Amino acid sequence: MESRVQPVVRDIHIYPVKSVGGFRLDEVEVEPWGPAGDRRWMVVDADGKAVTQREQARLALAAAGTLPDGGIRLSAPGQEDLTVSVPEPIGASGVSLFGKKVKAIPAADAAHEWFSDYLGAQVRLVHLDDPATRRPIDPDFALPGETVSFADGFPLLVTTLASLDALNSLIAQGDRPQEGPLPMNRFRPNVVVDGTDAWAEDDWSRIAIGELAFRVAKPCGRCVITTTDQSSAERGREPLRTLGRHRRFGTKLVFGQNIVPERPGVIRTGDPVRVLA
């Protein structure tokens, strides 16, 4: 059942480099493949396979800010800040993300060296030059022609504060209460909604944020990244332990919903969130 309080957007976040720290915005342009500037860059290993916090928890401590020209500014403990320009759209090569090939453009050598030094492994930074064509959404959950950035699978992820509160209550009642309460940044959402009932998002199939409508594609199955403290890169057992007991949907441990915009536009903090279906 929906709360009688008008739900609103509490926070908006983007993450310019996949699995690297992002930042909060008061408003963002929503493009067909996701928020402008969100996950257009990704770290890959020597074989071209995506490197995320699943393999390198230290990525949590790095941060990336966006520049007006689409470039990024990187920072991390022990590293000099580095400005990375958008590479020329030539020399696209195939990289691997969840076993699927995606064409991407290598960044400058300085960016490869920066991440390799930081992670202690030979890695490269790549840029998604044409998100309109490079990576289709899983056809089992997509409409024809829908694409996505380097996000795990869908243009945006929405979570609710009421569900986080409910999850933290369950963690407090479990066998590892010392690991809670967890902050929302464990779940790396794009949009955080306030004013719903706990788990109200389970019943959403279509919502409006401000003037934009979104299709709710599927619940978000969670991985080991959620067990990584985003301020220390240390791993625990929560929230997966509690999600496994209380939020198992088939084989997935669920928190949040993946959504797809029906058209481009702008969303802002404070925008009302309405359930359309």
PDB file of N, CA, C and O in Angstrom, residues 154-195:
ATOM      1  N   PHE A 154      20.707  -1.242 -16.643  1.00  0.00           N
ATOM      2  CA  PHE A 154      19.589  -0.379 -16.972  1.00  0.00           C
ATOM      3  C   PHE A 154      19.971   1.087 -16.764  1.00  0.00           C
ATOM      4  O   PHE A 154      20.898   1.392 -16.021  1.00  0.00           O
ATOM      5  N   PRO A 155      19.241   2.010 -17.396  1.00  0.00           N
ATOM      6  CA  PRO A 155      19.627   3.422 -17.345  1.00  0.00           C
ATOM      7  C   PRO A 155      19.686   4.039 -15.958  1.00  0.00           C
ATOM      8  O   PRO A 155      20.581   4.834 -15.681  1.00  0.00           O
ATOM      9  N   LEU A 156      18.721   3.730 -15.081  1.00  0.00           N
ATOM     10  CA  LEU A 156      18.726   4.322 -13.740  1.00  0.00           C
ATOM     11  C   LEU A 156      18.338   3.274 -12.712  1.00  0.00           C
ATOM     12  O   LEU A 156      17.582   2.335 -13.004  1.00  0.00           O
ATOM     13  N   LEU A 157      18.822   3.502 -11.491  1.00  0.00           N
ATOM     14  CA  LEU A 157      18.447   2.693 -10.342  1.00  0.00           C
ATOM     15  C   LEU A 157      17.792   3.607  -9.318  1.00  0.00           C
ATOM     16  O   LEU A 157      18.361   4.639  -8.945  1.00  0.00           O
ATOM     17  N   VAL A 158      16.600   3.221  -8.857  1.00  0.00           N
ATOM     18  CA  VAL A 158      15.877   4.001  -7.862  1.00  0.00           C
ATOM     19  C   VAL A 158      15.741   3.176  -6.588  1.00  0.00           C
ATOM     20  O   VAL A 158      15.477   1.973  -6.638  1.00  0.00           O
ATOM     21  N   THR A 159      15.964   3.822  -5.439  1.00  0.00           N
ATOM     22  CA  THR A 159      15.780   3.186  -4.141  1.00  0.00           C
ATOM     23  C   THR A 159      14.930   4.104  -3.266  1.00  0.00           C
ATOM     24  O   THR A 159      14.717   5.271  -3.595  1.00  0.00           O
ATOM     25  N   THR A 160      14.458   3.566  -2.135  1.00  0.00           N
ATOM     26  CA  THR A 160      13.643   4.369  -1.230  1.00  0.00           C
ATOM     27  C   THR A 160      14.229   4.345   0.178  1.00  0.00           C
ATOM     28  O   THR A 160      14.770   3.324   0.626  1.00  0.00           O
ATOM     29  N   LEU A 161      14.112   5.481   0.858  1.00  0.00           N
ATOM     30  CA  LEU A 161      14.612   5.574   2.220  1.00  0.00           C
ATOM     31  C   LEU A 161      13.846   4.671   3.169  1.00  0.00           C
ATOM     32  O   LEU A 161      14.428   4.094   4.101  1.00  0.00           O
ATOM     33  N   ALA A 162      12.543   4.498   2.944  1.00  0.00           N
ATOM     34  CA  ALA A 162      11.750   3.644   3.828  1.00  0.00           C
ATOM     35  C   ALA A 162      12.219   2.198   3.753  1.00  0.00           C
ATOM     36  O   ALA A 162      12.278   1.495   4.775  1.00  0.00           O
ATOM     37  N   SER A 163      12.587   1.753   2.569  1.00  0.00           N
ATOM     38  CA  SER A 163      13.076   0.382   2.436  1.00  0.00           C
ATOM     39  C   SER A 163      14.441   0.225   3.081  1.00  0.00           C
ATOM     40  O   SER A 163      14.746  -0.822   3.672  1.00  0.00           O
ATOM     41  N   LEU A 164      15.293   1.246   2.985  1.00  0.00           N
ATOM     42  CA  LEU A 164      16.584   1.178   3.678  1.00  0.00           C
ATOM     43  C   LEU A 164      16.364   1.111   5.184  1.00  0.00           C
ATOM     44  O   LEU A 164      17.031   0.329   5.877  1.00  0.00           O
ATOM     45  N   ASP A 165      15.433   1.904   5.711  1.00  0.00           N
ATOM     46  CA  ASP A 165      15.143   1.855   7.145  1.00  0.00           C
ATOM     47  C   ASP A 165      14.662   0.457   7.549  1.00  0.00           C
ATOM     48  O   ASP A 165      15.071  -0.080   8.586  1.00  0.00           O
ATOM     49  N   ALA A 166      13.791  -0.120   6.720  1.00  0.00           N
ATOM     50  CA  ALA A 166      13.275  -1.461   7.021  1.00  0.00           C
ATOM     51  C   ALA A 166      14.395  -2.490   6.979  1.00  0.00           C
ATOM     52  O   ALA A 166      14.477  -3.387   7.836  1.00  0.00           O
ATOM     53  N   LEU A 167      15.266  -2.378   5.982  1.00  0.00           N
ATOM     54  CA  LEU A 167      16.387  -3.307   5.880  1.00  0.00           C
ATOM     55  C   LEU A 167      17.307  -3.166   7.092  1.00  0.00           C
ATOM     56  O   LEU A 167      17.750  -4.174   7.669  1.00  0.00           O
ATOM     57  N   ASN A 168      17.592  -1.938   7.497  1.00  0.00           N
ATOM     58  CA  ASN A 168      18.458  -1.742   8.658  1.00  0.00           C
ATOM     59  C   ASN A 168      17.826  -2.290   9.933  1.00  0.00           C
ATOM     60  O   ASN A 168      18.533  -2.795  10.819  1.00  0.00           O
ATOM     61  N   SER A 169      16.510  -2.231  10.028  1.00  0.00           N
ATOM     62  CA  SER A 169      15.835  -2.838  11.183  1.00  0.00           C
ATOM     63  C   SER A 169      16.016  -4.354  11.177  1.00  0.00           C
ATOM     64  O   SER A 169      16.243  -4.969  12.226  1.00  0.00           O
ATOM     65  N   LEU A 170      15.934  -4.949  10.011  1.00  0.00           N
ATOM     66  CA  LEU A 170      16.140  -6.392   9.907  1.00  0.00           C
ATOM     67  C   LEU A 170      17.576  -6.772  10.227  1.00  0.00           C
ATOM     68  O   LEU A 170      17.829  -7.796  10.875  1.00  0.00           O
ATOM     69  N   ILE A 171      18.543  -5.952   9.775  1.00  0.00           N
ATOM     70  CA  ILE A 171      19.947  -6.206  10.105  1.00  0.00           C
ATOM     71  C   ILE A 171      20.157  -6.141  11.616  1.00  0.00           C
ATOM     72  O   ILE A 171      20.865  -6.980  12.198  1.00  0.00           O
ATOM     73  N   ALA A 172      19.529  -5.161  12.268  1.00  0.00           N
ATOM     74  CA  ALA A 172      19.669  -5.004  13.720  1.00  0.00           C
ATOM     75  C   ALA A 172      19.122  -6.207  14.470  1.00  0.00           C
ATOM     76  O   ALA A 172      19.583  -6.518  15.578  1.00  0.00           O
ATOM     77  N   GLN A 173      18.151  -6.901  13.877  1.00  0.00           N
ATOM     78  CA  GLN A 173      17.548  -8.078  14.517  1.00  0.00           C
ATOM     79  C   GLN A 173      18.272  -9.375  14.148  1.00  0.00           C
ATOM     80  O   GLN A 173      17.944 -10.439  14.678  1.00  0.00           O
ATOM     81  N   GLY A 174      19.242  -9.284  13.238  1.00  0.00           N
ATOM     82  CA  GLY A 174      19.926 -10.468  12.752  1.00  0.00           C
ATOM     83  C   GLY A 174      21.144 -10.824  13.573  1.00  0.00           C
ATOM     84  O   GLY A 174      21.327 -10.363  14.710  1.00  0.00           O
ATOM     85  N   ASP A 175      22.030 -11.657  12.981  1.00  0.00           N
ATOM     86  CA  ASP A 175      23.179 -12.157  13.738  1.00  0.00           C
ATOM     87  C   ASP A 175      24.437 -11.322  13.552  1.00  0.00           C
ATOM     88  O   ASP A 175      25.482 -11.639  14.118  1.00  0.00           O
ATOM     89  N   ARG A 176      24.336 -10.219  12.768  1.00  0.00           N
ATOM     90  CA  ARG A 176      25.484  -9.319  12.613  1.00  0.00           C
ATOM     91  C   ARG A 176      25.027  -7.869  12.773  1.00  0.00           C
ATOM     92  O   ARG A 176      25.272  -7.019  11.907  1.00  0.00           O
ATOM     93  N   PRO A 177      24.377  -7.557  13.896  1.00  0.00           N
ATOM     94  CA  PRO A 177      23.844  -6.197  14.073  1.00  0.00           C
ATOM     95  C   PRO A 177      24.927  -5.135  14.088  1.00  0.00           C
ATOM     96  O   PRO A 177      24.661  -3.968  13.778  1.00  0.00           O
ATOM     97  N   GLN A 178      26.154  -5.540  14.441  1.00  0.00           N
ATOM     98  CA  GLN A 178      27.241  -4.571  14.519  1.00  0.00           C
ATOM     99  C   GLN A 178      27.590  -3.989  13.157  1.00  0.00           C
ATOM    100  O   GLN A 178      28.257  -2.944  13.073  1.00  0.00           O
ATOM    101  N   GLU A 179      27.169  -4.617  12.069  1.00  0.00           N
ATOM    102  CA  GLU A 179      27.469  -4.101  10.740  1.00  0.00           C
ATOM    103  C   GLU A 179      26.496  -3.023  10.289  1.00  0.00           C
ATOM    104  O   GLU A 179      26.734  -2.359   9.275  1.00  0.00           O
ATOM    105  N   GLY A 180      25.397  -2.837  11.014  1.00  0.00           N
ATOM    106  CA  GLY A 180      24.442  -1.815  10.637  1.00  0.00           C
ATOM    107  C   GLY A 180      24.500  -0.621  11.585  1.00  0.00           C
ATOM    108  O   GLY A 180      25.260  -0.637  12.557  1.00  0.00           O
ATOM    109  N   PRO A 181      23.710   0.403  11.298  1.00  0.00           N
ATOM    110  CA  PRO A 181      22.908   0.546  10.075  1.00  0.00           C
ATOM    111  C   PRO A 181      23.779   0.916   8.872  1.00  0.00           C
ATOM    112  O   PRO A 181      24.824   1.562   9.020  1.00  0.00           O
ATOM    113  N   LEU A 182      23.346   0.514   7.697  1.00  0.00           N
ATOM    114  CA  LEU A 182      24.079   0.786   6.472  1.00  0.00           C
ATOM    115  C   LEU A 182      23.587   2.074   5.827  1.00  0.00           C
ATOM    116  O   LEU A 182      22.389   2.363   5.855  1.00  0.00           O
ATOM    117  N   PRO A 183      24.485   2.844   5.216  1.00  0.00           N
ATOM    118  CA  PRO A 183      24.074   4.037   4.481  1.00  0.00           C
ATOM    119  C   PRO A 183      23.595   3.661   3.073  1.00  0.00           C
ATOM    120  O   PRO A 183      23.908   2.579   2.561  1.00  0.00           O
ATOM    121  N   MET A 184      22.875   4.559   2.444  1.00  0.00           N
ATOM    122  CA  MET A 184      22.349   4.300   1.113  1.00  0.00           C
ATOM    123  C   MET A 184      23.451   4.150   0.076  1.00  0.00           C
ATOM    124  O   MET A 184      23.248   3.498  -0.953  1.00  0.00           O
ATOM    125  N   ASN A 185      24.638   4.724   0.332  1.00  0.00           N
ATOM    126  CA  ASN A 185      25.673   4.652  -0.704  1.00  0.00           C
ATOM    127  C   ASN A 185      26.151   3.225  -0.963  1.00  0.00           C
ATOM    128  O   ASN A 185      26.792   2.967  -1.982  1.00  0.00           O
ATOM    129  N   ARG A 186      25.832   2.284  -0.072  1.00  0.00           N
ATOM    130  CA  ARG A 186      26.172   0.887  -0.346  1.00  0.00           C
ATOM    131  C   ARG A 186      25.489   0.399  -1.638  1.00  0.00           C
ATOM    132  O   ARG A 186      25.970  -0.518  -2.286  1.00  0.00           O
ATOM    133  N   PHE A 187      24.353   1.012  -1.978  1.00  0.00           N
ATOM    134  CA  PHE A 187      23.546   0.516  -3.086  1.00  0.00           C
ATOM    135  C   PHE A 187      23.723   1.334  -4.366  1.00  0.00           C
ATOM    136  O   PHE A 187      23.145   1.008  -5.385  1.00  0.00           O
ATOM    137  N   ARG A 188      24.492   2.409  -4.313  1.00  0.00           N
ATOM    138  CA  ARG A 188      24.873   3.207  -5.466  1.00  0.00           C
ATOM    139  C   ARG A 188      23.682   3.550  -6.379  1.00  0.00           C
ATOM    140  O   ARG A 188      23.717   3.317  -7.592  1.00  0.00           O
ATOM    141  N   PRO A 189      22.628   4.138  -5.790  1.00  0.00           N
ATOM    142  CA  PRO A 189      21.471   4.488  -6.612  1.00  0.00           C
ATOM    143  C   PRO A 189      21.686   5.778  -7.392  1.00  0.00           C
ATOM    144  O   PRO A 189      22.554   6.595  -7.054  1.00  0.00           O
ATOM    145  N   ASN A 190      20.875   5.968  -8.421  1.00  0.00           N
ATOM    146  CA  ASN A 190      20.797   7.261  -9.099  1.00  0.00           C
ATOM    147  C   ASN A 190      19.774   8.166  -8.443  1.00  0.00           C
ATOM    148  O   ASN A 190      19.989   9.370  -8.322  1.00  0.00           O
ATOM    149  N   VAL A 191      18.643   7.590  -8.039  1.00  0.00           N
ATOM    150  CA  VAL A 191      17.545   8.372  -7.475  1.00  0.00           C
ATOM    151  C   VAL A 191      17.125   7.740  -6.156  1.00  0.00           C
ATOM    152  O   VAL A 191      16.877   6.528  -6.086  1.00  0.00           O
ATOM    153  N   VAL A 192      17.065   8.567  -5.104  1.00  0.00           N
ATOM    154  CA  VAL A 192      16.605   8.117  -3.789  1.00  0.00           C
ATOM    155  C   VAL A 192      15.292   8.830  -3.494  1.00  0.00           C
ATOM    156  O   VAL A 192      15.212  10.065  -3.566  1.00  0.00           O
ATOM    157  N   VAL A 193      14.273   8.050  -3.165  1.00  0.00           N
ATOM    158  CA  VAL A 193      12.925   8.588  -2.956  1.00  0.00           C
ATOM    159  C   VAL A 193      12.577   8.538  -1.474  1.00  0.00           C
ATOM    160  O   VAL A 193      12.825   7.533  -0.796  1.00  0.00           O
ATOM    161  N   ASP A 194      11.978   9.614  -0.991  1.00  0.00           N
ATOM    162  CA  ASP A 194      11.505   9.711   0.383  1.00  0.00           C
ATOM    163  C   ASP A 194       9.983   9.806   0.376  1.00  0.00           C
ATOM    164  O   ASP A 194       9.390  10.381  -0.539  1.00  0.00           O
ATOM    165  N   GLY A 195       9.333   9.243   1.403  1.00  0.00           N
ATOM    166  CA  GLY A 195       7.891   9.411   1.555  1.00  0.00           C
ATOM    167  C   GLY A 195       7.064   8.226   1.127  1.00  0.00           C
ATOM    168  O   GLY A 195       5.831   8.316   1.070  1.00  0.00           O
TER     169      GLY A 195
END
